[in-house]
C-alpha atoms as one frame of an Amber mdcrd trajectory, in Angstrom:
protein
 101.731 163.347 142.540  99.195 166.563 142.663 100.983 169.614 143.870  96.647
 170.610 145.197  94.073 168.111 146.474  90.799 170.043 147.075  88.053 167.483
 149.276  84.373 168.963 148.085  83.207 170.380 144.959  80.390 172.879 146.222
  80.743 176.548 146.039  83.580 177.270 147.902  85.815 173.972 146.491  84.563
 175.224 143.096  86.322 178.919 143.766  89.238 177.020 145.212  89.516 175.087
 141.790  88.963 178.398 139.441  91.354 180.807 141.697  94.079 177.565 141.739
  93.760 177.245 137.936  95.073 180.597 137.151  98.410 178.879 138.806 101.073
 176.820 137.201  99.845 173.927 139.870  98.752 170.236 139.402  95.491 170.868
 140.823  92.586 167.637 141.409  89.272 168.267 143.439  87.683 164.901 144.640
  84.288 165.085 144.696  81.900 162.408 146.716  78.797 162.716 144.503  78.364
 162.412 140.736  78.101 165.667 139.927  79.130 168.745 142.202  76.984 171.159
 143.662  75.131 168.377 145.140  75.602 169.967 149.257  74.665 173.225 150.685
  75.361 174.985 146.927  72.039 172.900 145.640  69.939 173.890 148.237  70.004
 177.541 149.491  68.544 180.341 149.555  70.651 181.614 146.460  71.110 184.571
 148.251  74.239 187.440 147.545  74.413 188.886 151.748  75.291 192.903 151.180
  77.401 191.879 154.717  75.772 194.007 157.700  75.120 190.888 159.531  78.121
 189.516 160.488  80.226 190.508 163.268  83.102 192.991 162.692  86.681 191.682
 162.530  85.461 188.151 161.848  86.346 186.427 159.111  82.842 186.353 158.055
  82.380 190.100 157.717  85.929 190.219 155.935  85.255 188.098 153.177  81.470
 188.510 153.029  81.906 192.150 151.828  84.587 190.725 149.226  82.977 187.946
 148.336  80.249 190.338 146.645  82.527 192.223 144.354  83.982 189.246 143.139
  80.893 187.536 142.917  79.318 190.127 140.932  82.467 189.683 138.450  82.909
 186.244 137.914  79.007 186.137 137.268  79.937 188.459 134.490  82.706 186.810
 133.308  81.196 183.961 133.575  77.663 184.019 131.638  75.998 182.998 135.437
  72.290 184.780 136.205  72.910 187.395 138.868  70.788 190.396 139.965  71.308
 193.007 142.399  67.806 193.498 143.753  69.347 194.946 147.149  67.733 193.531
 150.449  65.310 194.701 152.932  65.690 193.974 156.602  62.172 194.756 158.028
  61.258 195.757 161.344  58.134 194.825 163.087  58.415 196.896 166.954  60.145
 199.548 168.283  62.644 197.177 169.560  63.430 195.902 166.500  64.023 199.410
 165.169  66.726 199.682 167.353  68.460 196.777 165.970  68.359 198.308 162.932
  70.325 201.004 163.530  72.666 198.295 165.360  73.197 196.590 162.303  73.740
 199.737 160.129  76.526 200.081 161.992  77.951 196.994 161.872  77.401 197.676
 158.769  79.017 200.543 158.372  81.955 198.910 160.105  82.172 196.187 158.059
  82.585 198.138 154.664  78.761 197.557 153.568  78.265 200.471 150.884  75.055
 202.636 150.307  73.068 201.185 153.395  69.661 203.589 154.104  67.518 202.870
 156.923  63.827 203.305 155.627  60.770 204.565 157.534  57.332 203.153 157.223
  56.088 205.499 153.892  59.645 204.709 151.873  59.294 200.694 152.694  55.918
 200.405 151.530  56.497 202.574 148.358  59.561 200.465 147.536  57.497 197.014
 148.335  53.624 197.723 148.745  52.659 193.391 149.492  54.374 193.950 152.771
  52.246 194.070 155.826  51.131 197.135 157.425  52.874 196.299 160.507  56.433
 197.021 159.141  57.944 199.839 160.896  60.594 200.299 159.022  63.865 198.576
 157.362  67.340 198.364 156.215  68.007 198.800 152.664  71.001 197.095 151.258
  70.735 197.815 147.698  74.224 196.021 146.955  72.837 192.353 147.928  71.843
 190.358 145.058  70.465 187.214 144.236  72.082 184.647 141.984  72.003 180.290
 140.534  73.992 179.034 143.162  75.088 175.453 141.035  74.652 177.489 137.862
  78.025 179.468 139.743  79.315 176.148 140.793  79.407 174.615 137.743  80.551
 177.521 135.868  83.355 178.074 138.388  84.557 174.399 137.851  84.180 174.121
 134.149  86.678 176.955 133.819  88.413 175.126 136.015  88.680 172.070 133.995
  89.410 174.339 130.768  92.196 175.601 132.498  93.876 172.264 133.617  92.618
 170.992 136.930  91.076 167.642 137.206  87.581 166.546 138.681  87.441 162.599
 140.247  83.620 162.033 140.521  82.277 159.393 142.692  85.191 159.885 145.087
  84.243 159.780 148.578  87.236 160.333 151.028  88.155 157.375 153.405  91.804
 157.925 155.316  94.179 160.277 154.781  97.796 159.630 155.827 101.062 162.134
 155.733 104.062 160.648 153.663 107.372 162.738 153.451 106.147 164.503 150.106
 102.557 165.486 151.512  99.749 163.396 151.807  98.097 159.945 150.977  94.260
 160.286 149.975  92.362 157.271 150.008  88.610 156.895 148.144  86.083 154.297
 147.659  87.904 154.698 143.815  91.407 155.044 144.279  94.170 155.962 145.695
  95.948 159.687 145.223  99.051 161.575 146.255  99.571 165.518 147.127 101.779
 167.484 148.100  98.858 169.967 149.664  95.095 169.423 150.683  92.248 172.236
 150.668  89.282 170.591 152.762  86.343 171.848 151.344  83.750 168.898 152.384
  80.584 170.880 153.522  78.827 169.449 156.248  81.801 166.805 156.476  84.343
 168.886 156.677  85.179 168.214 160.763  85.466 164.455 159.470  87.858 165.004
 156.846  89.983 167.631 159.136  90.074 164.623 162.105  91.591 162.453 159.395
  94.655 164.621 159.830  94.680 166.888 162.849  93.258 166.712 166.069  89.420
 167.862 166.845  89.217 171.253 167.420  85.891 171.892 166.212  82.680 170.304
 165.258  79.800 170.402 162.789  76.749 170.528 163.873  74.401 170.733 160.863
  71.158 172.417 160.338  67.913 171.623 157.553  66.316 174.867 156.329  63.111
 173.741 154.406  61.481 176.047 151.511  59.098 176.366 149.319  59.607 177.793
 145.716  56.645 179.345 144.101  55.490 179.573 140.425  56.694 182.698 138.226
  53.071 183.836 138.567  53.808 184.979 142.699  57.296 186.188 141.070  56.913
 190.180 141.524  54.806 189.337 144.931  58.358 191.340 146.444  61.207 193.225
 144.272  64.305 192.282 146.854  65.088 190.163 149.530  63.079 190.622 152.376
  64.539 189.285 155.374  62.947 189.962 159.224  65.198 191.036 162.184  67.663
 188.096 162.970  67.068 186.187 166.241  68.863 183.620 168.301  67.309 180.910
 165.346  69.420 182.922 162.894  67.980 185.497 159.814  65.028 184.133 160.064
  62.205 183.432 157.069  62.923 185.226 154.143  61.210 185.895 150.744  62.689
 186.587 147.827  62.581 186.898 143.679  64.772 184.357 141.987  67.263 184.501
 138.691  64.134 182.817 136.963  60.946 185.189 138.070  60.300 182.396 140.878
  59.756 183.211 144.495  61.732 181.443 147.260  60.389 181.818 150.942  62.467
 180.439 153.459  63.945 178.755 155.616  63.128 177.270 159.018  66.080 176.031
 161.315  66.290 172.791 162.898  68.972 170.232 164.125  69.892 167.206 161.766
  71.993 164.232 163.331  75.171 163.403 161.502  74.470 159.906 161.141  71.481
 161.172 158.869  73.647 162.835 156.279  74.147 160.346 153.858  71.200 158.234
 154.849  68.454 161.007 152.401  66.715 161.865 155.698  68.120 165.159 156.287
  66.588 166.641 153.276  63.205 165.564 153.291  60.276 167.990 153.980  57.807
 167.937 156.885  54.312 169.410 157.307  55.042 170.914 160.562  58.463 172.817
 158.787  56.534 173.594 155.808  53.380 175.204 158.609  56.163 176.805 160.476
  57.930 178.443 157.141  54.307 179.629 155.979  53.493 181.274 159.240  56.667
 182.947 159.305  56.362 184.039 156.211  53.111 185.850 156.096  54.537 187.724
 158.870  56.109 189.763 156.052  53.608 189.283 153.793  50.140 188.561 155.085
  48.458 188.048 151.345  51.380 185.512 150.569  49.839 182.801 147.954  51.680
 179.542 149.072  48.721 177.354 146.992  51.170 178.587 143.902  54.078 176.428
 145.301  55.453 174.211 142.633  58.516 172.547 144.658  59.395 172.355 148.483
  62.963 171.502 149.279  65.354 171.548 152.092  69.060 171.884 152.567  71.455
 170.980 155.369  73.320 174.056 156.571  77.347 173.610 157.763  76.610 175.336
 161.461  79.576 174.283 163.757  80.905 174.856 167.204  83.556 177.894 166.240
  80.916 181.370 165.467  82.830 182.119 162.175  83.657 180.478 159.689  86.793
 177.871 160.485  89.520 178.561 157.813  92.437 177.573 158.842  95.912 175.578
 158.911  95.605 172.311 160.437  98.446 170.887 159.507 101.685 171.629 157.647
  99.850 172.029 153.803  96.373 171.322 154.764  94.156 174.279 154.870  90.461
 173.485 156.130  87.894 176.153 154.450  84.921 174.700 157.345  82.275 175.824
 158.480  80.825 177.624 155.755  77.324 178.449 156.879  75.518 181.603 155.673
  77.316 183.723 154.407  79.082 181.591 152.627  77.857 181.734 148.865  78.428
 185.288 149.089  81.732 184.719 150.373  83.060 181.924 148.585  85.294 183.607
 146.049  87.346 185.743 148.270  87.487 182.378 150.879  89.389 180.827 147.826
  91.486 183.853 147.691  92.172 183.572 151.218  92.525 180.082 151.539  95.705
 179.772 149.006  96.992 182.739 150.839  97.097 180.838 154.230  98.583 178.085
 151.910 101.454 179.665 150.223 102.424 180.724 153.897 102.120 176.933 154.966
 104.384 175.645 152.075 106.505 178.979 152.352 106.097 179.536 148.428 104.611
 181.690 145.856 102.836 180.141 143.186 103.419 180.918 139.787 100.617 182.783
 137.655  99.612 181.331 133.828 100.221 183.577 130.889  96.892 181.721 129.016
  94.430 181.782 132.056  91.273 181.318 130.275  88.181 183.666 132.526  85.289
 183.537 129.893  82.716 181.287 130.069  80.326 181.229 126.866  76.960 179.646
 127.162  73.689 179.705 124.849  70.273 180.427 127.088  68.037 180.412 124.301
  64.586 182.202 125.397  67.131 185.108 125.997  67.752 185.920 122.281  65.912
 188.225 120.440  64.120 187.512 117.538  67.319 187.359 115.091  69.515 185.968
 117.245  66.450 182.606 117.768  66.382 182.457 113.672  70.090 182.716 112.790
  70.799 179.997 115.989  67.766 177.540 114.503  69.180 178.428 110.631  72.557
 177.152 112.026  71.420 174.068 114.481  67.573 172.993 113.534  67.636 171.561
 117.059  67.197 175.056 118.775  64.208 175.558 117.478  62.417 172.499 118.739
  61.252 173.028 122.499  61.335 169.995 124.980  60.857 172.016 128.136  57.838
 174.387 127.499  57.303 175.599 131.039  61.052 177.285 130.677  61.391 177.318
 126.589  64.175 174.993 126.752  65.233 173.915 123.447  66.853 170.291 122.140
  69.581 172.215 120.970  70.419 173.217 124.733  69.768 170.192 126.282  72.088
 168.393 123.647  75.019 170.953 124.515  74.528 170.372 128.474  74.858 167.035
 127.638  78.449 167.087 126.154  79.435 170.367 128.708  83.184 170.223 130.583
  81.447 168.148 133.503  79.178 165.550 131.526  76.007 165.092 133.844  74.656
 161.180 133.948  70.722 161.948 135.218  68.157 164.494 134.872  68.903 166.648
 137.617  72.233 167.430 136.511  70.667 168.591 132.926  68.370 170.860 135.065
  70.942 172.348 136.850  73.069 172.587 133.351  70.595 174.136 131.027  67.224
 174.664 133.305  64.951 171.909 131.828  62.825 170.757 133.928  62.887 173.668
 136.258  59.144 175.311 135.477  55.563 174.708 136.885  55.029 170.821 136.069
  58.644 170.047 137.547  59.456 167.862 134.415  56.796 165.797 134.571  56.308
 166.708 130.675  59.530 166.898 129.431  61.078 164.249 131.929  60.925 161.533
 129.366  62.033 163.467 126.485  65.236 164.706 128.321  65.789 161.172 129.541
  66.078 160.316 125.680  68.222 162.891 124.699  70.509 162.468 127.358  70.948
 158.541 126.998  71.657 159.330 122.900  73.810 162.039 123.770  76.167 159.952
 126.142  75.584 156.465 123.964  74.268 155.162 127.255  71.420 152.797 127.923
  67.982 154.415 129.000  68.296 152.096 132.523  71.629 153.832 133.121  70.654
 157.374 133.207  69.354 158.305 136.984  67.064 160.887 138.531  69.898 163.078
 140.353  72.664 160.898 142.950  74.245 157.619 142.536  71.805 154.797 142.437
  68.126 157.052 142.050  67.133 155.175 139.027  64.131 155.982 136.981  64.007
 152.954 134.795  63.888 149.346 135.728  63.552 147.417 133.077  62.670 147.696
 129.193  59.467 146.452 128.848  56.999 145.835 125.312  59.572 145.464 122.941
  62.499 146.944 124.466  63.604 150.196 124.048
């Protein structure tokens, strides 16, 4: 029996995991998809929220303004791209300049530090591509930007180093209480805990009506994007978000961890029964029109031609305004709801989560003495010149580059390959080590990586897939096999 069963291995089941494995706890996280991440952390708008927004007393504001300190940390501890560019909220009437000062207070009330509201001359001179309409803004110079799976991952490999265990490819069916906790049933097996963490994203009301009775809903929403080419990457030097309105923060644009440019998102309803079905990610020509539009609001001269990915994610929005974190039943905590802010918030949610838990199971847990919280990764391009030569000297794999666009090397690809959480496609070696990432989207390096991966895990080229369960690439050998 597991003392901790955590359903959902995004961003905030991935704190859960790290903050649980500094405890002397029998910790597993079940995880529907083959690799985690694969929710709301994989498709954002990797955005670190200084915390202004929400409102004061929530649990939002709370742990949003927490959640950035220990962000910040565990991105250094960590070896996980993070930069503080600082936000701009930009105002485009006199009305909206009003609700700038509303949210510098909320700010202020919240604990945001080093807020300035801007006047026309300071905006521009901070970010001369925005339109000449801007009035005026809110400068936030502690948000950030950060790799929202690179976090993930990081969080749950340390996990994993530290003890707990990862099931893969374990979707929750029934859950049932027995006299020592609970009774978790997958589509693999069949698991017993003594305490449950629900931490299933955009099914989290599903997994919590297992157990308890309905007392809120989720009611999901698809932001679509469009990621531009490091070539538009200084277009803007922070996040530039416009006055939020009843359809939430509105289009942003933003640098990226990479030099990229996100701009982003729309807001529109997504049935449930579309979830699983692929359909709630896919891009439209209307979103993509509306995003653009929206967009060059902020910044009329905004080069969209230099787009070299659109994407979309499904958004957690329920019925409760906050997020839902809370104890449904004697040793099951739900962390639901987790809509914007909740990358920025994630860490101190898992903080807060096993607080609400130790209360539930009236117990303290019982810290490690060898709590391992370094991560150690090689990012190759990022050398300098010695540290390249001594690296190839030592592995001559380094120094043979498969991804070009983003200088990704053999030798990295190799050692995402065998990392804590082995990925089985070429999606999850993107999201490990970057390859594939640049301009041509892998359509170079695709094949190459899809070599290296299948001699890496002594798999069959037919076995290794594109991203999820059953995307296959490869069919069938054909002119002589493979």
């Amino acid at each position: 029996m597991y003392d901790i069963t955590i359903i959902g291995c995004g961003i905030v089941g991935a704190a859960t995991a790290y903050e649980l494995s500094k405890y002397q706890l029998n910790t597993l996280v079940l995880e529907a998809e083959n690799d985690v991440s694969l929710g709301q952390t994989k498709a954002n708008s990797a955005i670190i929220h200084a915390g202004f927004d929400p409102e004061p007393g929530s649990l939002m504001a709370m742990l949003n303004v927490e959640g950035v300190e220990r962000t910040k940390e565990l991105c250094r501890k960590l070896s996980v791209h993070y930069d503080p560019v600082g936000s701009l909220v930009v105002a485009f009437s006199e009305e909206e300049l009003l609700l700038l000062k509303d949210l510098y207070q909320r700010g202020i009330e919240n604990g945001v530090p080093d807020m300035e509201l801007l006047d026309q001359k300071e905006l521009l001179e901070k970010e001369p591509n925005l339109s000449e309409h801007a009035l005026g803004a809110l400068y936030a110079p502690s948000a950030g930007i950060v790799n929202p799976w690179e976090l993930c991952l990081a969080l749950t490999e340390t996990a994993i180093k530290n003890g707990v265990q990862l099931a893969l490819n374990n979707r929750v069916t029934a859950i049932k209480k027995i006299p020592e906790g609970y009774q978790i049933t997958t589509n693999q097996s069949v698991y017993q805990t003594k305490a449950i963490f629900n931490a299933a994203g955009v099914h989290s009301d599903d997994i919590h009506n297992l157990i308890a009775e309905p007392n809120f809903e989720i009611t999901p929403k698809r932001g679509e994007y469009y990621l531009l080419d490091r070539s538009e990457g200084t277009v803007v030097h922070h996040v530039i978000f416009q006055c939020p309105s009843s359809i939430g923060k509105g289009v942003l644009i933003s640098p990226t961890v990479h030099g990229n440019l996100i701009v982003g998102p729309n807001s529109e309803a997504v049935l449930k029964t579309d979830l699983d079905s692929g359909s709630d990610t896919g891009n439209t020509a209307d979103g993509l029109k509306q995003v653009g539009e929206l967009a060059r609001k902020s910044v009329p001269e905004l080069n969209l031609r230099q787009s070299i990915r659109n994407f979309s994610g499904v958004r957690a929005n329920s019925t409760i305004d906050d997020f839902v974190i809370q104890e449904a039943a004697p040793g099951f905590i739900d962390l639901a709801g987790i809509k914007s802010p909740g990358l920025s918030s994630a860490p101190a949610i898992a903080v807060y989560g096993i607080e609400l838990l130790e209360q539930s199971l009236q117990q303290k847990f019982s810290l490690k003495d060898d709590f391992i919280d370094t991560r150690e990764r090689i990012v190759f391009r990022e050398l300098d010149i010695d540290g390249k030569n001594q690296l190839i000297k030592q592995d001559p794999a380094y120094g043979h580059v498969i991804c070009r666009c983003e200088t990704i090397t053999e030798g990295e690809i190799r050692d995402a390959a065998h990392s804590p959480i082995k990925p089985t496609s070429l999606d999850g070696i993107k999201r490990r080590c970057h390859a594939g990432m640049g301009r041509c989207q892998g359509g170079f390096c695709g094949p190459r990586v899809l070599e290296i991966l299948a001699d890496e895990l002594d798999l069959s080229p037919l076995e290794i897939l594109q991203d999820r369960a059953d995307s296959r690439i490869l069919v069938e050998a054909t002119k002589g096999g493979f």
